[in-house]
Coordinates of C-alpha atoms in Angstrom, one line a residue:
M1053 CA 52.0 50.6 79.7
H1054 CA 53.1 52.4 76.5
L1055 CA 56.7 52.8 77.9
R1056 CA 56.9 49.2 78.9
G1057 CA 55.9 48.2 75.3
L1058 CA 58.4 50.6 73.9
H1059 CA 61.1 49.2 76.2
H1060 CA 60.3 45.6 75.1
F1061 CA 60.4 46.7 71.5
T1062 CA 63.8 48.4 71.9
A1063 CA 65.2 45.4 73.7
L1064 CA 64.0 43.0 71.1
T1065 CA 65.2 45.2 68.3
A1066 CA 68.7 45.4 69.9
L1067 CA 68.8 41.7 70.4
L1068 CA 67.7 41.1 66.8
L1069 CA 70.3 43.5 65.4
V1070 CA 73.1 41.9 67.4
T1071 CA 72.1 38.5 66.3
I1072 CA 71.8 39.5 62.6
H1073 CA 75.1 41.3 62.8
A1074 CA 76.9 38.4 64.5
N1075 CA 75.6 36.1 61.7
A1076 CA 76.7 38.5 59.1
Q1077 CA 80.2 38.5 60.6
S1078 CA 80.7 34.8 60.2
L1079 CA 82.5 35.5 56.9
P1080 CA 85.6 37.6 56.9
P1081 CA 85.2 41.0 55.3
P1082 CA 87.2 41.7 52.2
A1083 CA 90.4 43.5 53.0
K1084 CA 90.0 47.2 52.2
T1085 CA 93.3 48.4 53.5
V1086 CA 96.3 47.7 51.4
F1087 CA 99.9 48.6 52.2
R1088 CA 102.3 49.7 49.6
C1089 CA 105.8 48.5 50.5
E1090 CA 109.2 48.6 48.9
E1091 CA 111.2 45.4 49.3
G1092 CA 114.5 45.1 47.6
G1093 CA 113.8 48.1 45.3
K1094 CA 110.5 46.6 44.2
V1095 CA 107.0 47.8 45.0
V1096 CA 104.9 45.2 46.7
Y1097 CA 101.2 45.5 47.8
S1098 CA 100.0 43.5 50.8
D1099 CA 97.3 43.4 53.4
A1100 CA 100.0 43.0 56.0
P1101 CA 101.9 46.2 57.2
C1102 CA 105.6 46.6 56.5
L1103 CA 108.2 49.1 57.7
G1104 CA 107.7 52.4 55.9
A1105 CA 104.4 51.2 54.4
R1106 CA 102.0 53.6 52.8
K1107 CA 98.4 52.8 53.6
I1108 CA 96.0 52.7 50.6
D1109 CA 92.3 52.4 51.1
V1110 CA 90.7 50.4 48.3
E1111 CA 87.2 49.5 47.4
P1112 CA 87.0 45.8 46.2
T1113 CA 85.1 45.1 43.0
R1114 CA 81.5 44.2 43.5
G1115 CA 80.8 41.9 40.5
V1116 CA 80.9 42.0 36.8
S1117 CA 78.1 43.8 35.1
K1118 CA 79.6 45.5 32.0
L1119 CA 80.6 42.4 30.1
S1120 CA 77.2 40.5 30.0
G1121 CA 74.9 43.4 30.8
K1122 CA 73.8 41.4 34.0
E1123 CA 75.1 42.0 37.4
R1124 CA 76.9 38.9 38.7
I1125 CA 78.1 38.9 42.2
G1126 CA 79.4 36.3 44.6
S1127 CA 78.2 35.4 48.0
A1128 CA 80.9 37.5 49.8
V1129 CA 79.6 40.7 48.0
Q1130 CA 76.0 39.7 48.8
H1131 CA 76.9 39.4 52.5
E1132 CA 78.8 42.7 52.4
R1133 CA 75.8 44.5 50.9
Q1134 CA 73.5 43.0 53.5
R1135 CA 75.8 44.2 56.3
E1136 CA 75.8 47.7 54.8
Q1137 CA 72.0 47.7 54.5
I1138 CA 71.7 46.6 58.1
A1139 CA 74.2 49.2 59.2
E1140 CA 72.3 51.9 57.3
A1141 CA 68.9 50.7 58.7
V1142 CA 70.2 50.9 62.3
R1143 CA 72.2 54.1 61.9
P1144 CA 69.6 56.3 63.6
L1145 CA 69.8 54.0 66.6
S1146 CA 73.5 53.2 66.6
G1147 CA 74.9 56.4 65.3
M1148 CA 77.5 54.4 63.4
N1149 CA 78.2 54.4 59.7
P1150 CA 78.7 51.0 57.9
Q1151 CA 82.4 50.9 58.5
Q1152 CA 82.1 51.7 62.2
F1153 CA 79.2 49.2 62.5
D1154 CA 81.4 46.5 60.8
T1155 CA 84.3 47.2 63.1
F1156 CA 82.0 47.1 66.1
G1157 CA 80.6 43.7 65.0
R1158 CA 84.0 42.3 64.3
R1159 CA 85.3 43.3 67.7
Q1160 CA 82.3 41.8 69.6
N1161 CA 84.0 38.5 69.8
L1162 CA 87.2 40.0 71.3
S1163 CA 87.7 40.2 75.1
A1164 CA 87.0 43.4 76.8
A1165 CA 90.7 44.0 77.4
V1166 CA 91.5 43.5 73.7
Q1167 CA 88.6 45.8 72.7
R1168 CA 90.1 48.5 74.9
E1169 CA 93.5 48.0 73.4
C1170 CA 92.0 48.2 69.9
L1171 CA 90.4 51.5 70.7
R1172 CA 93.7 52.8 72.0
L1173 CA 95.5 51.5 68.9
D1174 CA 92.9 53.3 66.7
E1175 CA 93.9 56.6 68.2
Q1176 CA 97.7 55.9 68.2
V1177 CA 97.7 54.7 64.6
M1178 CA 95.8 57.9 63.4
A1179 CA 98.2 60.1 65.4
A1180 CA 101.3 58.3 64.0
E1181 CA 99.9 58.6 60.5
R1182 CA 99.4 62.3 61.0
D1183 CA 103.0 62.7 62.4
E1184 CA 104.4 60.7 59.4
H1185 CA 103.1 63.2 56.9
G1186 CA 105.1 66.1 58.2
A1187 CA 108.3 64.2 59.2
K1188 CA 111.6 63.9 57.4
G1189 CA 115.0 62.2 58.0
P1190 CA 115.7 60.2 61.1
V1191 CA 112.4 61.4 62.7
L1192 CA 110.5 59.9 59.8
A1193 CA 112.3 56.6 60.3
D1194 CA 111.4 56.5 64.0
I1195 CA 107.8 57.3 63.3
Q1196 CA 107.6 54.7 60.6
A1197 CA 109.1 52.1 62.9
R1198 CA 106.5 53.0 65.6
L1199 CA 103.7 52.9 63.1
F1200 CA 104.8 49.5 61.8
G1201 CA 104.7 48.2 65.4
L1202 CA 101.2 49.7 66.0
R1203 CA 99.8 48.3 62.8
K1204 CA 101.4 44.9 63.4
R1205 CA 99.8 44.7 66.9
F1206 CA 96.5 45.9 65.5
R1207 CA 96.5 43.0 63.0
E1208 CA 97.7 40.4 65.6
L1209 CA 94.7 41.4 67.9
G1210 CA 92.2 41.2 65.1
C1211 CA 91.1 44.7 65.6

């Protein structure tokens, strides 16, 4: 009897978490990856990858509190904080940090085939970024072209 109740509790908890996370995902998350690109000799920053881009991880501002002494935040930041709190609350069950939990939730709406491709792209992008750091000359250009293609596909799929 005790195990049956525990099973029901676990199933209901999982259903509740998926529902909450799906609702929290209705707003697009703020972009945290920015690419530094050089176009025509000028530096341009974009959320879209470009050939030879340098990936920069940024933390968006979370409201103004210094000017007035009060914390003023928008609804997007409130939703982001709620998603982070949910992720931290379920971390013992899911084993995922807030970023992993956000990625998991965002990919839930994708087909199984696209989810598999996103996982494959995760690994390939990380490997190409590692290769890029030690490369020079024509090898570097080849790696950057490959990395651009991987990042572009990643973005197209909504990974």
